[in-house]
Short mmCIF file of C-alpha atoms in Angstrom, two decimals:
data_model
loop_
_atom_site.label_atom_id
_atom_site.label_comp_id
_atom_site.label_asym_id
_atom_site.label_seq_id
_atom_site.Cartn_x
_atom_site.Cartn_y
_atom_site.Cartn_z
CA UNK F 23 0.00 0.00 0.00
CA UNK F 24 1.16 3.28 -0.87
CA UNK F 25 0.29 7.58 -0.40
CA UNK F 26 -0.78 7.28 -4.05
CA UNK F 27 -2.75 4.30 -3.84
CA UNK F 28 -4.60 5.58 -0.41
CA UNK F 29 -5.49 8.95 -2.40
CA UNK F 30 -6.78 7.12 -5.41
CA UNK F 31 -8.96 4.64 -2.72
CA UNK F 32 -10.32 8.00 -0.69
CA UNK F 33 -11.29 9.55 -4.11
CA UNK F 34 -12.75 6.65 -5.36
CA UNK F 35 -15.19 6.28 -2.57
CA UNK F 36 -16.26 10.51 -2.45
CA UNK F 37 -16.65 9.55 -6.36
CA UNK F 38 -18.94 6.88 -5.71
CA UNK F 39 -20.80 8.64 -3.15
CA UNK F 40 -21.21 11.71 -5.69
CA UNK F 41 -22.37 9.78 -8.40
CA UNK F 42 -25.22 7.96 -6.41
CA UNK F 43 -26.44 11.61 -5.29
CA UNK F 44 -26.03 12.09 -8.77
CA UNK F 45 -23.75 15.34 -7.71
CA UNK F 46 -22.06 17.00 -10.95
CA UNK F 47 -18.46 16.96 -8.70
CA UNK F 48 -18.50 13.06 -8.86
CA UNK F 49 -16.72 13.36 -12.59
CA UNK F 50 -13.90 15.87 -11.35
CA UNK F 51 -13.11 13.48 -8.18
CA UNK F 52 -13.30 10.50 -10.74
CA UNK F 53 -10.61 12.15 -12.84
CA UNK F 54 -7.90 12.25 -10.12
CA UNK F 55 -9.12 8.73 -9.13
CA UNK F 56 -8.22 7.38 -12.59
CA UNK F 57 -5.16 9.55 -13.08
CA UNK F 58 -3.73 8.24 -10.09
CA UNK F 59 -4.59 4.73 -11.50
CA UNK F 60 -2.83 4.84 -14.36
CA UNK F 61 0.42 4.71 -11.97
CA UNK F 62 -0.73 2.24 -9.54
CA UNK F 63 -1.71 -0.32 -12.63
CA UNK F 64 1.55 0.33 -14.32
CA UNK F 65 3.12 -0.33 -11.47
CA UNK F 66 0.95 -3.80 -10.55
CA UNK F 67 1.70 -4.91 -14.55
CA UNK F 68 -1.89 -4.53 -14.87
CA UNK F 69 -2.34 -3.14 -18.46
CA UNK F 70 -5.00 -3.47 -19.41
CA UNK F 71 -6.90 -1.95 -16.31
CA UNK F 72 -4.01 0.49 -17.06
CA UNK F 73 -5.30 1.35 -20.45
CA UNK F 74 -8.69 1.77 -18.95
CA UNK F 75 -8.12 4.53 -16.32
CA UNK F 76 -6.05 6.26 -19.73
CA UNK F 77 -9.95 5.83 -21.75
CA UNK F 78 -11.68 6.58 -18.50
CA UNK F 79 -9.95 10.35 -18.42
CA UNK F 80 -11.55 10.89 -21.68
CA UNK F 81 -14.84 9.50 -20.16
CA UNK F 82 -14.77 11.50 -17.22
CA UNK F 83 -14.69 14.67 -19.05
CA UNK F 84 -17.29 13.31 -21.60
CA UNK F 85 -19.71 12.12 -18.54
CA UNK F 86 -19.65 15.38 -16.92
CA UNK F 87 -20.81 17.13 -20.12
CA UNK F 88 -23.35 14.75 -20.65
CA UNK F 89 -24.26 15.23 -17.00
CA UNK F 90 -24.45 19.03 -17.13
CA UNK F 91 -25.82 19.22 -21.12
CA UNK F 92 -27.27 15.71 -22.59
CA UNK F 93 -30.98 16.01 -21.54
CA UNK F 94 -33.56 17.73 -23.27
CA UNK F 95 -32.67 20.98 -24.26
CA UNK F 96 -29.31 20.45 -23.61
CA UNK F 97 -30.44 20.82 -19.69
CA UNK F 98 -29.53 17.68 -17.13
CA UNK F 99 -29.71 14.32 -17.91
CA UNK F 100 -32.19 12.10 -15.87
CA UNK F 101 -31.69 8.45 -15.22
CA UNK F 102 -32.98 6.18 -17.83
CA UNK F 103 -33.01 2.87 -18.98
CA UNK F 104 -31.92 0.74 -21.90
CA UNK F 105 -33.82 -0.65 -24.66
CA UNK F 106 -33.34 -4.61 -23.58
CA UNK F 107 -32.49 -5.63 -26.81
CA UNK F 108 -29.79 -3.20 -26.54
CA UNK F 109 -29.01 -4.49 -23.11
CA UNK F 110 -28.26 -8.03 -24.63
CA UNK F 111 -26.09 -6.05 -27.35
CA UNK F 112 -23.55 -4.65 -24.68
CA UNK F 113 -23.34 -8.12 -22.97
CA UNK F 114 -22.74 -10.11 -26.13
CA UNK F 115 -19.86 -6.79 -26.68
CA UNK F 116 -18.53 -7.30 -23.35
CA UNK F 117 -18.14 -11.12 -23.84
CA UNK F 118 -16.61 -10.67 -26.90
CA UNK F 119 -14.56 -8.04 -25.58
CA UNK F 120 -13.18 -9.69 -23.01
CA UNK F 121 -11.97 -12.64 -25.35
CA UNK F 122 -10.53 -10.46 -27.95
CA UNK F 123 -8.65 -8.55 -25.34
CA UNK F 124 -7.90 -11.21 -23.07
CA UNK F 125 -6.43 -12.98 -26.07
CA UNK F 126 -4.36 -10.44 -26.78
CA UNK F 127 -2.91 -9.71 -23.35
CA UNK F 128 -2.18 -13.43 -22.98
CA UNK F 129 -0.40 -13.69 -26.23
CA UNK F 130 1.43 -10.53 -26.56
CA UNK F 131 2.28 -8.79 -23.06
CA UNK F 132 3.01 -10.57 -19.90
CA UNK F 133 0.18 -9.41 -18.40
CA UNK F 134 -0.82 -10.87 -15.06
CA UNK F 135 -4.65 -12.43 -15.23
CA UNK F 136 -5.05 -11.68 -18.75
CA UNK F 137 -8.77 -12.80 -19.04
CA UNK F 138 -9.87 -11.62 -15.70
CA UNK F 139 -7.65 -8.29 -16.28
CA UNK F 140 -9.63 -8.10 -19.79
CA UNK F 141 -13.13 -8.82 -18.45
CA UNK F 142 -12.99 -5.88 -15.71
CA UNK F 143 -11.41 -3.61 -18.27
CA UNK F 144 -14.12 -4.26 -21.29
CA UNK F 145 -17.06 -4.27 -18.82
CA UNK F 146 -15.93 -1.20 -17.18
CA UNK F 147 -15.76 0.55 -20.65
CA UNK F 148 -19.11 -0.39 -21.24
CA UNK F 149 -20.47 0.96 -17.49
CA UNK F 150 -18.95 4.26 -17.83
CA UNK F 151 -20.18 4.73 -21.04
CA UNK F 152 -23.89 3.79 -19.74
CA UNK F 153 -22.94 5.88 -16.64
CA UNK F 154 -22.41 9.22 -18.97
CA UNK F 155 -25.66 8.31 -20.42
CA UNK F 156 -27.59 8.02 -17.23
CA UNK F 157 -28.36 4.47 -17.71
CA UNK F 158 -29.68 2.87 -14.75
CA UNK F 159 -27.98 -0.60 -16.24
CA UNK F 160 -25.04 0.78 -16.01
CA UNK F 161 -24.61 0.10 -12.23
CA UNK F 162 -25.34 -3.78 -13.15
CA UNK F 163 -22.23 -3.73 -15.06
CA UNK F 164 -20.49 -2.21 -12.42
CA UNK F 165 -21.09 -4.99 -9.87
CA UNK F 166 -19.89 -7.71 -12.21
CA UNK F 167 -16.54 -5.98 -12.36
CA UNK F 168 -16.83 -5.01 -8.78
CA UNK F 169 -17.39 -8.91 -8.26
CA UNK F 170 -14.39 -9.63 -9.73
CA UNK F 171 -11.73 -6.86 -9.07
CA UNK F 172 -12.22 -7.76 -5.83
CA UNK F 173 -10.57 -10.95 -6.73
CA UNK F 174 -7.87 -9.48 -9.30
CA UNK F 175 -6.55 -7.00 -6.39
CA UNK F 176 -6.60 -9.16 -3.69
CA UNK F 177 -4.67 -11.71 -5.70
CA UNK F 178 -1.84 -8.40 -6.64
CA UNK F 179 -1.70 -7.68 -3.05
CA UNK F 180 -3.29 -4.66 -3.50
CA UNK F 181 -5.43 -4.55 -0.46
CA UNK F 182 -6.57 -1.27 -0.28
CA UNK F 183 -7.50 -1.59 -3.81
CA UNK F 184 -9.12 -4.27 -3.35
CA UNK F 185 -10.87 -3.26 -0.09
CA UNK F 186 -12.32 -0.28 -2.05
CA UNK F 187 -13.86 -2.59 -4.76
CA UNK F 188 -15.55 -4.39 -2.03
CA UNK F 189 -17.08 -1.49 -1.03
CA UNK F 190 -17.69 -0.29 -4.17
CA UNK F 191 -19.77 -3.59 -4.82
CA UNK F 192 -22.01 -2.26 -2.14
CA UNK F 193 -22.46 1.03 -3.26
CA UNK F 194 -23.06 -0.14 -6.40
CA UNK F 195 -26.24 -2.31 -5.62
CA UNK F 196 -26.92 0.51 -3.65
CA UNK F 197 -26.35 3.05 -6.50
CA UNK F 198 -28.71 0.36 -8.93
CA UNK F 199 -31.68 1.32 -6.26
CA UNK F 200 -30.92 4.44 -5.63
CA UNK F 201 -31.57 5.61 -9.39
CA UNK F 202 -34.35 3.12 -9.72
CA UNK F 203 -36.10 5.02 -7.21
CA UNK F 204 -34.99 8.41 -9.18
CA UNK F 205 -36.20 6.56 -12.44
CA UNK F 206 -39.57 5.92 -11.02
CA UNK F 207 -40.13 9.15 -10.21
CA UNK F 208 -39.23 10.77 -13.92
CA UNK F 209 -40.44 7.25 -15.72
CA UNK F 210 -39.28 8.04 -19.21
CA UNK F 211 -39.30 4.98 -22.13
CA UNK F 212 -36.21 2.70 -22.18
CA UNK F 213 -33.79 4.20 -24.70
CA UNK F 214 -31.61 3.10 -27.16
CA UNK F 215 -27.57 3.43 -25.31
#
């Protein structure tokens, strides 16, 4: 355990926290959070979770303008949900995903946990994205790979890390409730992600 990786843990919890209020200031505190990453997972031989806190800066600053100017009228987004066809689409993508880039991490880097590395990195791609969007689904995604970085970290001997993922399993199921309720109370259609 390390300053840098206790920072990154506080940051991703207040980050967490925000986004379950739905606060704007959860994407700012997420973008320290995954800049610190990047270090930590370079540092663990973890590249491809690497690679993912590198996409997630770009995702940060794209879910905080969708935040502030992706609803109607380009006012604030409301929770949705997505179409469930389209549902099935991202978890046929994130199987796929996870083979392609587990494959590739296997064969060409000498990644530690390729597969399992692969499947938290392509389902967390796909949970941020549905996160920007306001898609309630998105915190389902978000519990598988909270499920298994729990694993991954623990297995590193990252312990704080892996501490925080356990905790952000719960505030995910309690995030997935949490903007059901807010969905009930706005009930728009399910929308194409």
């Amino acid at each position: 355990m390390t300053a840098i990786e206790a920072v990154a843990t506080v940051a991703g919890l207040v980050c967490v926290l925000l986004t379950i209020r739905q606060n704007i200031w959860c994407w700012p505190i997420g973008l320290l959070m995954v800049v610190l990453y990047i270090y930590i997972f370079w540092q663990a031989r973890l590249y491809s979770d690497m690679g993912l806190q590198i996409i997630y800066v770009f995702l940060q600053l794209y879910g905080w303008h969708q935040w502030l100017h992706g609803g109607r009228e380009h006012g604030e987004l409301n929770v949705q949900r997505v179409q469930a066809f389209v549902g099935l689409g991202w978890v046929f993508v994130g199987c796929a995903g996870t083979g392609a880039l587990g494959f590739v991490m296997h064969r060409y880097t000498d990644a530690s946990l390729p597969y399992w590395d692969a499947a938290t990195t392509v389902l967390s791609l796909i949970a941020q994205y549905l996160m920007a969007k306001k898609f309630l689904e998105s915190w389902l995604f978000w519990i598988a790979v909270d499920v298994m970085a729990v694993g991954i970290y623990a297995v590193k001997s990252l312990y704080l890390t892996s501490g925080l993922y356990a905790v952000f399993l719960v505030l995910a199921i309690a995030g997935y409730f949490t903007w059901r309720s807010s969905l009930r109370q706005t009930t728009p259609a399910a929308a194409p992600a």
